[in-house]
Structure formats: C-alpha cells, structure tokens
Short mmCIF file of C-alpha atoms in Angstrom, two decimals:
data_model
loop_
_atom_site.label_atom_id
_atom_site.label_comp_id
_atom_site.label_asym_id
_atom_site.label_seq_id
_atom_site.Cartn_x
_atom_site.Cartn_y
_atom_site.Cartn_z
CA UNK A 1 -102.53 -70.89 -122.10
CA UNK A 2 -103.74 -71.95 -125.55
CA UNK A 3 -101.06 -74.43 -126.49
CA UNK A 4 -101.10 -74.74 -130.26
CA UNK A 5 -103.65 -73.02 -132.37
CA UNK A 6 -104.29 -73.52 -136.12
CA UNK A 7 -106.20 -71.47 -138.61
CA UNK A 8 -108.34 -71.90 -140.46
CA UNK A 9 -110.40 -74.75 -138.96
CA UNK A 10 -111.45 -75.81 -142.53
CA UNK A 11 -111.19 -74.46 -145.99
CA UNK A 12 -112.37 -75.27 -149.48
CA UNK A 13 -109.97 -74.25 -152.09
CA UNK A 14 -109.94 -74.14 -155.83
CA UNK A 15 -107.08 -76.07 -157.52
CA UNK A 16 -104.28 -73.86 -158.56
CA UNK A 17 -104.82 -71.37 -155.70
CA UNK A 18 -102.21 -70.46 -153.09
CA UNK A 19 -103.01 -71.14 -149.50
CA UNK A 20 -101.19 -70.62 -146.11
CA UNK A 21 -102.10 -72.67 -143.07
CA UNK A 22 -101.21 -70.87 -139.89
CA UNK A 23 -99.82 -72.45 -136.71
CA UNK A 24 -98.91 -70.67 -133.46
CA UNK A 25 -97.66 -72.15 -130.15
CA UNK A 26 -97.16 -70.37 -126.91
CA UNK A 27 -95.18 -73.04 -125.03
CA UNK A 28 -91.81 -71.71 -126.27
CA UNK A 29 -91.03 -75.08 -127.80
CA UNK A 30 -87.98 -75.30 -130.04
CA UNK A 31 -89.27 -77.85 -132.55
CA UNK A 32 -92.36 -77.65 -134.71
CA UNK A 33 -93.83 -80.01 -137.30
CA UNK A 34 -96.50 -80.21 -139.99
CA UNK A 35 -98.28 -83.55 -140.66
CA UNK A 36 -100.99 -84.58 -143.01
CA UNK A 37 -103.48 -87.30 -142.11
CA UNK A 38 -105.24 -89.34 -144.72
CA UNK A 39 -107.55 -92.22 -144.00
CA UNK A 40 -105.68 -95.41 -143.39
CA UNK A 41 -102.22 -93.76 -143.73
CA UNK A 42 -101.75 -92.42 -140.25
CA UNK A 43 -99.80 -89.12 -139.95
CA UNK A 44 -97.09 -88.30 -142.51
CA UNK A 45 -94.56 -85.60 -141.81
CA UNK A 46 -94.40 -82.74 -144.37
CA UNK A 47 -91.81 -80.39 -142.96
CA UNK A 48 -90.28 -79.71 -139.58
CA UNK A 49 -88.24 -77.13 -137.85
CA UNK A 50 -85.59 -77.81 -135.19
CA UNK A 51 -85.44 -74.20 -134.00
CA UNK A 52 -86.34 -70.69 -135.23
CA UNK A 53 -84.57 -70.04 -138.45
CA UNK A 54 -84.11 -73.60 -139.57
CA UNK A 55 -86.41 -76.01 -141.43
CA UNK A 56 -86.18 -79.44 -142.96
CA UNK A 57 -88.15 -81.85 -145.24
CA UNK A 58 -90.16 -84.73 -143.98
CA UNK A 59 -91.56 -87.74 -145.70
CA UNK A 60 -93.96 -85.87 -148.12
CA UNK A 61 -92.64 -82.38 -148.72
CA UNK A 62 -93.38 -81.88 -152.45
CA UNK A 63 -95.92 -79.03 -153.07
CA UNK A 64 -95.44 -77.49 -149.65
CA UNK A 65 -93.17 -74.89 -148.14
CA UNK A 66 -92.61 -73.59 -144.54
CA UNK A 67 -90.84 -70.87 -142.81
CA UNK A 68 -89.82 -70.32 -139.12
CA UNK A 69 -89.15 -66.64 -138.64
CA UNK A 70 -89.64 -66.81 -134.83
CA UNK A 71 -90.19 -69.47 -132.12
CA UNK A 72 -94.04 -69.19 -132.02
CA UNK A 73 -95.14 -69.33 -135.70
CA UNK A 74 -94.73 -72.07 -138.33
CA UNK A 75 -96.92 -71.39 -141.41
CA UNK A 76 -97.38 -74.02 -144.08
CA UNK A 77 -97.89 -72.76 -147.71
CA UNK A 78 -99.29 -74.63 -150.65
CA UNK A 79 -98.07 -72.62 -153.65
CA UNK A 80 -100.56 -74.10 -156.13
CA UNK A 81 -102.97 -76.50 -154.58
CA UNK A 82 -103.85 -79.77 -156.19
CA UNK A 83 -106.77 -82.15 -155.38
CA UNK A 84 -104.38 -84.69 -153.89
CA UNK A 85 -103.59 -82.26 -151.14
CA UNK A 86 -107.06 -82.66 -149.72
CA UNK A 87 -106.35 -83.89 -146.16
CA UNK A 88 -106.43 -82.97 -142.56
CA UNK A 89 -103.34 -81.02 -141.61
CA UNK A 90 -101.97 -81.03 -138.05
CA UNK A 91 -99.27 -78.76 -136.69
CA UNK A 92 -97.31 -80.05 -133.65
CA UNK A 93 -94.55 -78.94 -131.35
CA UNK A 94 -92.10 -80.43 -128.89
CA UNK A 95 -89.63 -79.02 -126.39
CA UNK A 96 -86.72 -80.27 -128.62
CA UNK A 97 -86.60 -82.18 -131.91
CA UNK A 98 -86.49 -85.90 -131.60
CA UNK A 99 -87.80 -88.06 -128.86
CA UNK A 100 -89.74 -85.39 -126.91
CA UNK A 101 -93.44 -85.65 -126.68
CA UNK A 102 -95.26 -83.84 -129.51
CA UNK A 103 -98.25 -81.68 -128.78
CA UNK A 104 -100.73 -81.33 -131.65
CA UNK A 105 -103.00 -78.54 -132.73
CA UNK A 106 -106.66 -79.04 -133.46
CA UNK A 107 -106.08 -79.49 -137.22
CA UNK A 108 -107.18 -77.88 -140.41
CA UNK A 109 -109.47 -79.70 -142.80
CA UNK A 110 -108.49 -78.71 -146.34
CA UNK A 111 -110.49 -79.65 -149.44
CA UNK A 112 -109.02 -78.88 -152.90
CA UNK A 113 -111.48 -79.03 -155.76
CA UNK B 22 -88.37 -97.53 -146.06
CA UNK B 23 -89.47 -97.54 -142.46
CA UNK B 24 -92.92 -98.81 -141.56
CA UNK B 25 -94.93 -99.62 -138.52
CA UNK B 26 -97.82 -102.01 -138.88
CA UNK B 27 -100.93 -102.10 -136.76
CA UNK B 28 -104.28 -103.79 -137.04
CA UNK B 29 -106.76 -101.46 -138.61
CA UNK B 30 -109.60 -102.16 -136.18
CA UNK B 31 -110.19 -103.82 -132.79
CA UNK B 32 -113.47 -104.24 -130.98
CA UNK B 33 -113.94 -105.01 -127.26
CA UNK B 34 -116.48 -104.74 -124.52
CA UNK B 35 -116.65 -102.36 -121.62
CA UNK B 36 -114.58 -103.57 -118.73
CA UNK B 37 -112.41 -105.85 -120.77
CA UNK B 38 -108.72 -105.80 -121.61
CA UNK B 39 -107.44 -105.06 -125.11
CA UNK B 40 -103.90 -105.27 -126.61
CA UNK B 41 -103.08 -103.24 -129.66
CA UNK B 42 -99.97 -104.56 -131.47
CA UNK B 43 -97.33 -102.60 -133.40
CA UNK B 44 -94.62 -104.32 -135.40
CA UNK B 45 -92.02 -102.57 -137.39
CA UNK B 46 -89.70 -103.17 -140.41
CA UNK B 47 -86.59 -101.32 -139.76
CA UNK B 48 -83.03 -101.82 -138.50
CA UNK B 49 -83.91 -100.18 -135.22
CA UNK B 50 -85.16 -96.97 -133.62
CA UNK B 51 -84.70 -94.99 -130.52
CA UNK B 52 -88.03 -95.71 -128.93
CA UNK B 53 -91.78 -96.28 -129.40
CA UNK B 54 -94.57 -93.82 -128.64
CA UNK B 55 -98.24 -94.19 -128.54
CA UNK B 56 -100.84 -91.55 -129.33
CA UNK B 57 -104.60 -91.47 -128.94
CA UNK B 58 -106.97 -89.67 -131.29
CA UNK B 59 -110.68 -89.30 -130.83
CA UNK B 60 -112.83 -88.71 -133.92
CA UNK B 61 -112.50 -85.18 -135.12
CA UNK B 62 -109.82 -84.46 -132.53
CA UNK B 63 -106.05 -84.03 -132.41
CA UNK B 64 -103.59 -86.89 -131.44
CA UNK B 65 -102.61 -86.79 -127.80
CA UNK B 66 -99.57 -88.44 -126.26
CA UNK B 67 -100.13 -91.50 -124.17
CA UNK B 68 -96.77 -93.21 -123.50
CA UNK B 69 -93.18 -93.61 -124.66
CA UNK B 70 -90.91 -96.67 -124.30
CA UNK B 71 -87.28 -95.62 -124.52
CA UNK B 72 -86.15 -99.05 -123.25
CA UNK B 73 -87.35 -102.63 -123.68
CA UNK B 74 -89.92 -103.64 -121.19
CA UNK B 75 -93.28 -102.46 -119.84
CA UNK B 76 -94.23 -98.97 -118.87
CA UNK B 77 -97.44 -98.51 -116.86
CA UNK B 78 -99.59 -95.38 -116.54
CA UNK B 79 -102.87 -95.97 -114.88
CA UNK B 80 -105.15 -98.17 -116.95
CA UNK B 81 -102.71 -97.96 -119.91
CA UNK B 82 -99.44 -99.93 -120.33
CA UNK B 83 -96.97 -100.01 -123.21
CA UNK B 84 -94.43 -102.67 -124.03
CA UNK B 85 -91.35 -102.76 -126.34
CA UNK B 86 -89.10 -105.50 -127.53
CA UNK B 87 -86.49 -104.41 -129.92
CA UNK B 88 -85.23 -107.94 -130.50
CA UNK B 89 -88.65 -108.96 -131.59
CA UNK B 90 -89.29 -105.69 -133.53
CA UNK B 91 -92.58 -105.43 -131.61
CA UNK B 92 -94.51 -103.31 -129.19
CA UNK B 93 -98.01 -103.12 -127.89
CA UNK B 94 -100.42 -100.83 -125.95
CA UNK B 95 -102.47 -102.60 -123.29
CA UNK B 96 -105.71 -100.96 -122.18
CA UNK B 97 -107.33 -102.40 -119.05
CA UNK B 98 -110.84 -101.84 -117.56
CA UNK B 99 -112.08 -100.51 -120.84
CA UNK B 100 -114.46 -97.48 -120.82
CA UNK B 101 -116.68 -96.23 -123.54
CA UNK B 102 -114.55 -93.07 -123.79
CA UNK B 103 -111.59 -95.28 -124.83
CA UNK B 104 -113.15 -95.62 -128.24
CA UNK B 105 -110.64 -93.89 -130.50
CA UNK B 106 -107.85 -94.43 -132.81
CA UNK B 107 -104.41 -95.39 -131.44
CA UNK B 108 -101.21 -94.80 -133.22
CA UNK B 109 -97.74 -96.19 -132.54
CA UNK B 110 -94.86 -94.00 -133.63
CA UNK B 111 -91.12 -94.68 -133.72
CA UNK B 112 -87.95 -92.73 -134.47
CA UNK B 113 -85.86 -94.78 -136.86
CA UNK B 114 -82.01 -94.50 -136.39
CA UNK B 115 -81.60 -93.44 -140.05
CA UNK B 116 -84.34 -90.94 -140.25
CA UNK B 117 -82.86 -88.06 -138.27
CA UNK B 118 -85.05 -88.54 -135.23
CA UNK B 119 -88.20 -87.90 -137.16
CA UNK B 120 -91.24 -89.70 -135.92
CA UNK B 121 -92.70 -92.23 -138.24
CA UNK B 122 -96.35 -93.13 -137.47
CA UNK B 123 -98.14 -96.40 -138.00
CA UNK B 124 -101.52 -96.36 -139.87
CA UNK B 125 -103.51 -96.51 -136.63
CA UNK B 126 -105.87 -98.86 -134.92
CA UNK B 127 -109.49 -97.96 -134.52
CA UNK B 128 -110.80 -99.24 -131.10
CA UNK B 129 -114.48 -99.61 -130.65
CA UNK B 130 -115.64 -100.28 -127.06
CA UNK B 131 -119.19 -101.77 -126.83
CA UNK B 132 -121.41 -101.95 -123.79
#
C-alpha cells in the first residue's frame, strides 16, 4: 500500500507556464487537501475536497484550481505560474473531512522563475 | 482571522523533557492536533485532543485547555531522532472544520 503519492518530486518552472501537480491516494479516503508550506508560515490550505465530485476553497486559493473526478485523484493546477507560488506543496487525505487525522504525501518542491 | 502561535525554535539535550506551547486567538475550535515533520519529510500525525486535559501516547503527551486558549506538546526522554519541527493545528468553529496550522516549532536535540 503506497498511501499518498505526489508527482513530480520537484519542478522548476518558468513564470506564466501552466503546471499540474498530481496526487493519488489508495486508502479510499473521502477527503483530500492541498497545502503549501513556506518557511515560518506553517501549512496553509489551498483547496480541499469533501468527497469525489466536490471541492472547496481554503485559506489561499487564488491562482490555483483543483478537480476531484474520482476518489483517488486530486490534481492541483497552476494556470499561469508566478514566482510567489514557489513553495513546497503537500497533498493530504483523511477518512472524512474535519477532525480526522490527515495523512500527507511526500510533497512537491516547486520553483517558479 | 484565526491564528495559532508557537515558539519558532526550542533546544534541549538528549534525555531531557521539553514542552512546546501553542496559544490561539479564536473564539473556539473543535480540538487541537499535533504533527511532526522531519527536515525534507512530510508532516505526520502525533496526537489529537478533542477534550480538555492530557492525552498520553508513549513518550509524547498533549494537553488542551479551551478556557485558557492554550495547549502544549510534552516530549519526554528526548532522543536525537526527535529533532524535527512540530506543528499544532486546530479546527476553528467558524472555518468549516478546516485545519489551521501554527507556524511550527523547530526542536533541536543536542547530545
């Protein structure tokens, strides 16, 4: 059982380019999340999904979009990357949305130049 | 807005006890979680306090007092492998059950 996988592990991207970060879980969890982590700021929620077919905005959603076509996959798209989106991105999942323990993927380190 | 505040860094020696505090500025929330993150790694769940009081899991304990808007993580018999960042996280009542993370405390354990 892999848990949560993310791809790519790291990426350098030119400003203005489109980029999709992939996230897949095999635990059949209903809820999934995308966070960004910047030094000194902890983890900030970008978008979340309560269950397949539904998504919601977190604390810092601007410039990002998500989709949840099925239970396992929750891709994060940057339509037109900007340098302020340089960060480490973590995908997470939990059995249900809310108070359940969240399980995190290994992260994607993204640099936008 | 909602915020959870933690010290940025704590240093302790191997075998000692260390307490990492978390104070919050909000009207209230459902509970307080703690996550551990080693350098270059992903956050991993440590504990969750749904109610006020102390929860113990091996060498780690976590405490919550809603009346004092305060919680802490207590690490006993420190080991070198405990060197990591520790994050508290809460679910504010008015934030739709979304986790809000503190800025994290970097713990350095020295021999």
